[in-house]
Short mmCIF file of C-alpha atoms in Angstrom, two decimals:
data_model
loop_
_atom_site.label_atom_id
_atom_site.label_comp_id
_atom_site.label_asym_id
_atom_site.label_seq_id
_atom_site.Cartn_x
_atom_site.Cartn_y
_atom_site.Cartn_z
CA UNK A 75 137.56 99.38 120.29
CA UNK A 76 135.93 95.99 118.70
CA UNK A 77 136.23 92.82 120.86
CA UNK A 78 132.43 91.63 122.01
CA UNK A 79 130.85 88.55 121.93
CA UNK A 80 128.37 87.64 119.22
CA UNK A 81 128.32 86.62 115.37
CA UNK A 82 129.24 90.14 114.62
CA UNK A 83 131.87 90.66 117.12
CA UNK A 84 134.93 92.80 115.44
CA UNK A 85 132.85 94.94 113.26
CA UNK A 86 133.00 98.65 113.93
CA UNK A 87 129.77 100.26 113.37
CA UNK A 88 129.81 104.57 112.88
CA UNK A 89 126.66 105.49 113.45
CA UNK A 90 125.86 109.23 112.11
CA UNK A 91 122.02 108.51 112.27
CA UNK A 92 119.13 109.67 114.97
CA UNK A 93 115.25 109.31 115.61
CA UNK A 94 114.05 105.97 115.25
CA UNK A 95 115.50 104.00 111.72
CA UNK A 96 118.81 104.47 112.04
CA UNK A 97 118.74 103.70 115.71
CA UNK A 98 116.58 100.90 115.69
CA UNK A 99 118.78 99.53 113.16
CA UNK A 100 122.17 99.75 114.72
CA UNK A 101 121.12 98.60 118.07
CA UNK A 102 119.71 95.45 115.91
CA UNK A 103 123.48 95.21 115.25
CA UNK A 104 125.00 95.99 118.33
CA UNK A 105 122.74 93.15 120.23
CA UNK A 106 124.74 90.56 117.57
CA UNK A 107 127.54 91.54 118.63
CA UNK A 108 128.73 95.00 116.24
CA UNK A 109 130.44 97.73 118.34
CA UNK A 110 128.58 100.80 117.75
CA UNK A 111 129.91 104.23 117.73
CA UNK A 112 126.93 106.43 118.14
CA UNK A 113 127.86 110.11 116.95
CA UNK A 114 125.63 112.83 118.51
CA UNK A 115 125.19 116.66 117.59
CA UNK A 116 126.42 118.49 121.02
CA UNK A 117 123.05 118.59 121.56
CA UNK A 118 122.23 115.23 121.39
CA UNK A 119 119.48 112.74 119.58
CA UNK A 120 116.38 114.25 119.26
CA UNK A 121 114.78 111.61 121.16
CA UNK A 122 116.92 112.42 123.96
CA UNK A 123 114.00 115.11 124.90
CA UNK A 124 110.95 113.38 123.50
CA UNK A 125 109.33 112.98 127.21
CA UNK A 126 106.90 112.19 128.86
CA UNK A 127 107.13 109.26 129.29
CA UNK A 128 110.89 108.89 131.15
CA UNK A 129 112.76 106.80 133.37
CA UNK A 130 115.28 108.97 135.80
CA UNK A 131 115.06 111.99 133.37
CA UNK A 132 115.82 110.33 129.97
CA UNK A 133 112.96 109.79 127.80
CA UNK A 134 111.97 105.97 127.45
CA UNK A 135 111.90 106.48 123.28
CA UNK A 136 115.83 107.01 123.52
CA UNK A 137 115.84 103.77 125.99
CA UNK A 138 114.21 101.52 123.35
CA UNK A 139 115.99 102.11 120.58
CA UNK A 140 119.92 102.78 121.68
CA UNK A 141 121.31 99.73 124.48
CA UNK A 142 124.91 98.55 123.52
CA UNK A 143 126.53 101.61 122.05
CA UNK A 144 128.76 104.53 122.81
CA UNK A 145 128.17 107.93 122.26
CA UNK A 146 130.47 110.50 121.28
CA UNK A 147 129.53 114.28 120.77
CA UNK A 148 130.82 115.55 118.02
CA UNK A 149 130.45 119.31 115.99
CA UNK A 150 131.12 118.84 112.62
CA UNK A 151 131.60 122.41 112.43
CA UNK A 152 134.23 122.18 114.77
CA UNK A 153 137.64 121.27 112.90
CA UNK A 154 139.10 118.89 115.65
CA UNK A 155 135.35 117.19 115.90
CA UNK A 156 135.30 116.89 111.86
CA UNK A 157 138.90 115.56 111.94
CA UNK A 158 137.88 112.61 114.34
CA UNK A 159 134.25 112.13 112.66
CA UNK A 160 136.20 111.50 109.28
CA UNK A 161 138.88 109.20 111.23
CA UNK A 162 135.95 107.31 112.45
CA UNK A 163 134.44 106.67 109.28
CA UNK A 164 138.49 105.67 107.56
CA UNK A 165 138.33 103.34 109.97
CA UNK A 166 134.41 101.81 109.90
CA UNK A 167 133.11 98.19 108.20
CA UNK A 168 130.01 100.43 108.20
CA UNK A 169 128.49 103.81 108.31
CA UNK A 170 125.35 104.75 108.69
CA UNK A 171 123.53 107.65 108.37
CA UNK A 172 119.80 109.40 107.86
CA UNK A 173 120.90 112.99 106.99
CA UNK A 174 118.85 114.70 104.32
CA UNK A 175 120.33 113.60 101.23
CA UNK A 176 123.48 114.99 100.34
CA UNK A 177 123.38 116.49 103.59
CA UNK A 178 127.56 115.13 104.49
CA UNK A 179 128.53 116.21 101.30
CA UNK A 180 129.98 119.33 102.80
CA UNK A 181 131.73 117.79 105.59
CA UNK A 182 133.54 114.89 103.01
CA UNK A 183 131.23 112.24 104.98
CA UNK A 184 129.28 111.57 101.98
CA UNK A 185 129.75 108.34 100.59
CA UNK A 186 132.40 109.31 97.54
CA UNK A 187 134.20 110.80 100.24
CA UNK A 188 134.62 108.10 102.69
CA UNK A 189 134.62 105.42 100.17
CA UNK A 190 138.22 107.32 98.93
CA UNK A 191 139.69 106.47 102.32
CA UNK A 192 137.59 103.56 102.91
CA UNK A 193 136.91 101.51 100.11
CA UNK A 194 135.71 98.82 101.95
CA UNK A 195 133.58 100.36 103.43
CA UNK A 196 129.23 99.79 103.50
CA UNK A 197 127.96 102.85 103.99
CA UNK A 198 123.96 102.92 104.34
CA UNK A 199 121.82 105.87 104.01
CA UNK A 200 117.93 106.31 105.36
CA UNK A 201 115.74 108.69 103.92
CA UNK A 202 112.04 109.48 103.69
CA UNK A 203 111.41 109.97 99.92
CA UNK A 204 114.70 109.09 98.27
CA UNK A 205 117.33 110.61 96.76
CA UNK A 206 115.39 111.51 93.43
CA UNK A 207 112.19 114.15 93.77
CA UNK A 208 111.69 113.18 96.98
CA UNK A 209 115.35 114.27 98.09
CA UNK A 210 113.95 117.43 100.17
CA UNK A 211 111.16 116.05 101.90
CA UNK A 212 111.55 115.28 105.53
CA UNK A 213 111.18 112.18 106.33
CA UNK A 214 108.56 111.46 109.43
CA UNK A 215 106.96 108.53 109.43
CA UNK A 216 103.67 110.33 110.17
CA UNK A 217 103.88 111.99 106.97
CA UNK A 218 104.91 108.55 104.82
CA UNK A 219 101.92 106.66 106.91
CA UNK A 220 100.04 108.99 105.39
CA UNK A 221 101.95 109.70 102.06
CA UNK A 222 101.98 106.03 101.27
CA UNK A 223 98.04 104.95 102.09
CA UNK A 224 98.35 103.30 105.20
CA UNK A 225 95.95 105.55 107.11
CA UNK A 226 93.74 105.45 104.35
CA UNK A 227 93.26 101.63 105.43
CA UNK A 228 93.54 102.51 109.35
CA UNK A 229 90.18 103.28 111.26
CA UNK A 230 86.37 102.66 111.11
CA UNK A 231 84.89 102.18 107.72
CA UNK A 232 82.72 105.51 108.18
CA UNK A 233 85.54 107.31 110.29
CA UNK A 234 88.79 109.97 109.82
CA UNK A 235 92.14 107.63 108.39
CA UNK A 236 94.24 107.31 111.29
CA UNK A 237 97.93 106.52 112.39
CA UNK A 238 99.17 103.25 113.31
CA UNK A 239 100.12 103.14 116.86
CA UNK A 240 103.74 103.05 116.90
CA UNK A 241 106.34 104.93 114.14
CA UNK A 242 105.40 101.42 111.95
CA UNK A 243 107.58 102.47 109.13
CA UNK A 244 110.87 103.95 111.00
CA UNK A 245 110.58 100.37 112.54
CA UNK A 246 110.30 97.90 109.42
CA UNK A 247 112.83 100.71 107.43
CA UNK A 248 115.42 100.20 110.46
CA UNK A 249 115.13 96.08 109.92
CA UNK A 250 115.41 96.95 105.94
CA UNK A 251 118.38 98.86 106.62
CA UNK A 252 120.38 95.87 108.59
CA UNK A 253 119.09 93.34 106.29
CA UNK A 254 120.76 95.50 103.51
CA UNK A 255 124.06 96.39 105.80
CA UNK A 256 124.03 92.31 106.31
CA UNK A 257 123.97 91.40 102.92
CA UNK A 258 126.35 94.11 101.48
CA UNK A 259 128.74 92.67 104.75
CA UNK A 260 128.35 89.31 102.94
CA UNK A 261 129.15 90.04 99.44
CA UNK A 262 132.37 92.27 100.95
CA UNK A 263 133.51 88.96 102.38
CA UNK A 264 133.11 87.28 99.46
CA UNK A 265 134.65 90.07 97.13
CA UNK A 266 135.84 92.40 99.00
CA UNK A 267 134.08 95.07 97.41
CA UNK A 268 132.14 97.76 99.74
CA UNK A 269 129.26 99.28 98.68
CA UNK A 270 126.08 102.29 99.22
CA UNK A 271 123.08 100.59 101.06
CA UNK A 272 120.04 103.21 100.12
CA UNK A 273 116.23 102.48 102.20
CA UNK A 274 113.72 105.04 102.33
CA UNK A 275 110.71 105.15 104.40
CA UNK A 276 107.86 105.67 101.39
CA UNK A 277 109.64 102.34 99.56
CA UNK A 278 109.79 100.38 102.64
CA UNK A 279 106.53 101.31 103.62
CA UNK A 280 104.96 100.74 100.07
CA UNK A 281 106.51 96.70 100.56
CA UNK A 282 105.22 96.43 103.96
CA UNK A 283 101.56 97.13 102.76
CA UNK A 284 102.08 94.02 101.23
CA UNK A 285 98.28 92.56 100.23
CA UNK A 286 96.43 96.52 99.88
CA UNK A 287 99.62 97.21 97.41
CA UNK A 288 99.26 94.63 95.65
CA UNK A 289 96.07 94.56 95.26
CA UNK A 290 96.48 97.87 93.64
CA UNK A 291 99.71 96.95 91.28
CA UNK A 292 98.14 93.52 90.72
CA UNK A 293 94.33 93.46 91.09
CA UNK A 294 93.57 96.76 90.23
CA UNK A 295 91.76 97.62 92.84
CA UNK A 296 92.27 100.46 95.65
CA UNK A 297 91.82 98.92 99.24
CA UNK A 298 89.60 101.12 102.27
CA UNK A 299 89.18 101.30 105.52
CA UNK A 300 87.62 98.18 107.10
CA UNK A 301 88.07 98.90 111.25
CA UNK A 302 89.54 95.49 112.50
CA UNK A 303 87.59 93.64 109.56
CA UNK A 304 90.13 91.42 106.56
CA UNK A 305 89.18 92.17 103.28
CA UNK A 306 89.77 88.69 102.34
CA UNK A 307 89.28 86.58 105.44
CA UNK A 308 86.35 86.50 107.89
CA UNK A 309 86.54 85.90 110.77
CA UNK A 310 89.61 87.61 111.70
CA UNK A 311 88.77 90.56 113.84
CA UNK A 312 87.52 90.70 117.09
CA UNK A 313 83.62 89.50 117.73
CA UNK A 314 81.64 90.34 121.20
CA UNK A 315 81.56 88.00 123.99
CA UNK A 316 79.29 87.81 126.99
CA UNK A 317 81.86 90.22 129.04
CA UNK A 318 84.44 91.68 126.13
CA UNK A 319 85.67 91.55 122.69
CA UNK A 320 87.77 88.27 121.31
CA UNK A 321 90.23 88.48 118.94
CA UNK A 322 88.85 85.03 116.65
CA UNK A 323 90.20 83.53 113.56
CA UNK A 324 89.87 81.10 111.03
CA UNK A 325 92.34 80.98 108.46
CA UNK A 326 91.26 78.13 106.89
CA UNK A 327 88.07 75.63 105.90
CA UNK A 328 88.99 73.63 108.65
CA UNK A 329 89.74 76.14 111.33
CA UNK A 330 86.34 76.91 110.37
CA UNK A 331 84.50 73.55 111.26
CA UNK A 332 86.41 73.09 114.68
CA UNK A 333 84.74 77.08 115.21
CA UNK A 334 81.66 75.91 114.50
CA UNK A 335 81.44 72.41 116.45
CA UNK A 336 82.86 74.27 119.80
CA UNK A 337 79.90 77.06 119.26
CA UNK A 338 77.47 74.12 118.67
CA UNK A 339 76.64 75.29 114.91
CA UNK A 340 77.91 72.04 113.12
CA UNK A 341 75.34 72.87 110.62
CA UNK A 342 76.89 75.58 109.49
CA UNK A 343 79.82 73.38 108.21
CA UNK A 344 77.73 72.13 105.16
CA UNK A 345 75.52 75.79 104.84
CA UNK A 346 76.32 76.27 100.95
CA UNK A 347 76.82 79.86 101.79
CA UNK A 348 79.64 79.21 104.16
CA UNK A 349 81.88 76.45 102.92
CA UNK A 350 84.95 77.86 101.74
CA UNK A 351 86.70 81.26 102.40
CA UNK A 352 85.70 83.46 99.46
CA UNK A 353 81.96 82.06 100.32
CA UNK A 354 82.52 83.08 104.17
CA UNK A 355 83.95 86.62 103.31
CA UNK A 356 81.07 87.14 100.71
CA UNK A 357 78.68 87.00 103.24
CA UNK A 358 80.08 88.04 106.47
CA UNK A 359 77.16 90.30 107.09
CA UNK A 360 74.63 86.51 106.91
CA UNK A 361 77.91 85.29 109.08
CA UNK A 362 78.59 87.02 111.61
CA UNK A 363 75.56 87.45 113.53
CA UNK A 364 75.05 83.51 113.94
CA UNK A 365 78.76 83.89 115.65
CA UNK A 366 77.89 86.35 117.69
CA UNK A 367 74.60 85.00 118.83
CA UNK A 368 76.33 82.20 120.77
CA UNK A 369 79.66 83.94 121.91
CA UNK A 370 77.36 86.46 123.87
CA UNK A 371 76.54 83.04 125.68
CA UNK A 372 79.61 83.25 127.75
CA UNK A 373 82.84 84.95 128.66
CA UNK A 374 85.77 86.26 126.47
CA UNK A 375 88.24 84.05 129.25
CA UNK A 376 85.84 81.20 128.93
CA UNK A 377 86.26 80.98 124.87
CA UNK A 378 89.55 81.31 124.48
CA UNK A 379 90.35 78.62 127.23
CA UNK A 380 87.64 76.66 124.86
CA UNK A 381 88.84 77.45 121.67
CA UNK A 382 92.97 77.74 122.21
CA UNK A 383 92.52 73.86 123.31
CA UNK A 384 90.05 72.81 119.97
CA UNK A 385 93.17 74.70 117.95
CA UNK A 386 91.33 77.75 116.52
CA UNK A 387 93.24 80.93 116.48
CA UNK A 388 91.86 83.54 119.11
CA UNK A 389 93.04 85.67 121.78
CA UNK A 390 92.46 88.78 124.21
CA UNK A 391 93.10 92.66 123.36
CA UNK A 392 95.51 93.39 125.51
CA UNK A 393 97.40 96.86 126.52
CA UNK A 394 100.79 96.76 126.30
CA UNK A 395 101.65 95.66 130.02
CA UNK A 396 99.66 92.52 129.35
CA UNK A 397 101.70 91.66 125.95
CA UNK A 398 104.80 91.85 127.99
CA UNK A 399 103.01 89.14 130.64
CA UNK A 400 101.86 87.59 128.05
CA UNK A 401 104.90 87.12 127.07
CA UNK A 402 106.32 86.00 130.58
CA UNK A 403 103.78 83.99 130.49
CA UNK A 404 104.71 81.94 127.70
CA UNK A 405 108.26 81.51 128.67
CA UNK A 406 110.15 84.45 126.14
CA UNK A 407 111.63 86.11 128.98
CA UNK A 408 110.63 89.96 127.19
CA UNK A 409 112.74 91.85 129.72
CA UNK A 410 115.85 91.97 130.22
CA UNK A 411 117.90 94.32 132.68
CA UNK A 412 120.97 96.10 130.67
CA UNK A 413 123.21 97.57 132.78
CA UNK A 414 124.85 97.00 136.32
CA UNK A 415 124.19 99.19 139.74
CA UNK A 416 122.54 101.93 139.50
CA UNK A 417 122.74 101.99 135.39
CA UNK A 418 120.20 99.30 134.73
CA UNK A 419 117.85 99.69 132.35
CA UNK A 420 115.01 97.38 131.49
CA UNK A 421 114.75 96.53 128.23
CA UNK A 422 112.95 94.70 125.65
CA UNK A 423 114.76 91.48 124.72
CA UNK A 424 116.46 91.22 120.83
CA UNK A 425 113.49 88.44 119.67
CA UNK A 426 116.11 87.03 117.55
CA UNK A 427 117.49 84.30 118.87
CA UNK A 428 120.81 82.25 117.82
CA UNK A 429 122.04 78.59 119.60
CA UNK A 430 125.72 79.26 119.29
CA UNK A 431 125.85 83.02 119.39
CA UNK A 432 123.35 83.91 121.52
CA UNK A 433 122.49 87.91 121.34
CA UNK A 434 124.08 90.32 123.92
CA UNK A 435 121.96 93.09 126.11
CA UNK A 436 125.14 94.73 128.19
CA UNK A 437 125.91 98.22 127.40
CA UNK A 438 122.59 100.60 128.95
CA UNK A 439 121.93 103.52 126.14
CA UNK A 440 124.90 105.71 126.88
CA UNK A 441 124.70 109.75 127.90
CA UNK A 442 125.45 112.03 125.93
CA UNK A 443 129.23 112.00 125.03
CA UNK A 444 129.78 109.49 128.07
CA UNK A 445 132.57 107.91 125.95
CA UNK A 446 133.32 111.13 124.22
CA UNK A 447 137.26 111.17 126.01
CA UNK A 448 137.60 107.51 124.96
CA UNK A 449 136.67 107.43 121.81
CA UNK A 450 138.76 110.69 120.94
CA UNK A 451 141.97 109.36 122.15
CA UNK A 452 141.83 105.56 120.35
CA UNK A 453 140.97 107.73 117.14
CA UNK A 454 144.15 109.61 117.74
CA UNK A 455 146.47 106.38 118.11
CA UNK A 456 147.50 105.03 115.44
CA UNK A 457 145.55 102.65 113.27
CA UNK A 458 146.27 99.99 110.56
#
């Protein structure tokens, strides 16, 4: 089955998982070159359904997250189906899966059981909460945003906690998951020894909190909700203009004095109660109304035109079709068309990118079981 292009090309990729993580993450793979098995309940992902919004009947979630695999339904209740799911994973460098824990145990798919067959094997599990007390929980990433503190620090100041956006968590969980796969691929060719990759949402979301966890673990203290404010950097949020919000920043003293020459407040450079950071985000409330005062002057285009060429950090609020032509824009090509004839798919482009193995973008996210008859009869041929 193995024989793409990329700096993963020959690696055989069984991939028992479905939502977002485990998705997320083996597509990763599959753009660098993997081939990716992706095993589906007869009823398919659950993302299959999750519409609106759809292109041609197949809900645009499913798109983003499953290009350059093939799918084979499979009922592990089913003898023949279990017989090929367990021939598949004799014959994987990888498995992946996000059952509940302990949840292939019954079908020998666990990772004692493969690992018998397979010894080689890297065999990477997702979870919400772990395999400890956290073993039953279900892991959505709306409950771990909320588990883990994240929508504590999401929202107005004097408003309800609220999501992130996008599933944040599934996402950065998926990229934990292939950076463990990668590295457990690594030490195998070094050793030869396979091994159980283990990432849960609550852990991986705990890391990515990065600054409000720490300052928690380390600095004792428990972060809250700012809106778009930075606890420990100001500015960096948006600030009114004459016609809409700017996105402005200054990460630095000096980012600060080229702010304040372009605005025309040089004498703000040498104001005592301004000169470093920890004075600035002291007194952000003295701060930020001298700001303001002269970007209501003009337009948000205007000042960023201004202030992009002086070098400070700033930028429009865009929706997401403007990120993509932003994008376009700045020469990163974000689309690419997956696919041929009638089966292309536009697609977000890998944003990795390698100079001597470029990634791939061929295979559109297969139907259900559209290489079902395929994949059945090379698992029934012999194998070494």
């Amino acid at each position: 089955m193995t024989g793409t292009d990329g700096p993963l090309a020959g690696l055989l990729i069984a991939d028992f998982s479905r939502i977002l993580a485990g998705p997320y993450a083996t597509m990763l793979l599959a753009d660098l070159g993997a081939e990716v098995i992706k095993v589906e309940s007869p009823a398919g992902d659950d993302t299959r359904t999750w519409i609106p919004p759809e292109r041609d009947g197949v809900s645009t979630y499913y798109l983003a997250i499953n290009r350059n695999k093939r799918s084979i339904g499979l009922d592990l209740k089913n003898p023949d189906d279990l017989r090929a799911a367990r021939e598949l994973a004799r014959r994987a460098d990888v498995l992946i899966e996000n059952f509940k824990p302990g949840g292939l145990r019954r079908f020998e798919l666990d990772y004692s059981s493969v690992r018998e067959t397979n010894p080689g094997v890297i065999y990477a599990s997702i979870s919400g909460f772990g395999t400890a007390g956290g073993a039953a929980l279900p892991g959505y990433d709306l409950l771990v945003q909320a588990a883990s503190g994240l929508m504590s620090l999401t929202g107005d100041a004097d408003g309800p906690p609220y999501r992130a956006g996008i599933s944040v968590f599934d996402v950065m969980t998926g990229m934990h998951a292939a950076i463990g796969i990668l590295s457990a691929l690594h030490h195998r060719d070094r050793t030869g020894e396979g091994q159980h990759v283990e990432v849960n949402l609550l852990s991986s979301a705990l890391s990515a909190l990065v600054n409000h966890s720490a300052a928690h673990v380390a600095g004792d203290v428990v972060p809250h909700r700012m809106g778009n404010a930075h606890p420990s950097l100001f500015p960096y949020e948006p600030l009114p203009t004459a016609d809409k919000d700017l996105i402005i920043i200054a990460g630095n003293d000096g980012q600060f004095r080229i702010l304040c020459r372009e605005l025309g407040l040089a004498e703000l450079i040498t104001d005592e109660r301004f000169l470093h950071n920890e004075d600035r985000t002291r007194n952000r409330e003295q701060l930020r109304p001298l700001l303001v005062g002269k970007l209501m002057q003009r337009s948000a285009d205007d000042w960023f035109r201004q202030l992009s060429a002086a070098g400070v950090p700033c930028g429009p609020i865009n929706h997401v079709d403007g990120g993509v032509a932003l994008a376009d824009e700045l020469g990163l090509d974000p689309v690419v068309r997956v696919g041929a004839g009638d089966d292309v798919v536009p697609s977000i482009r890998n944003p990795i990118s390698l100079s001597a193995t470029p990634t791939r973008h061929v295979l559109p996210p297969p139907g259900l079981n559209q290489h079902g008859d395929e994949i059945r009869a090379w698992l029934a041929e012999p194998a070494d």
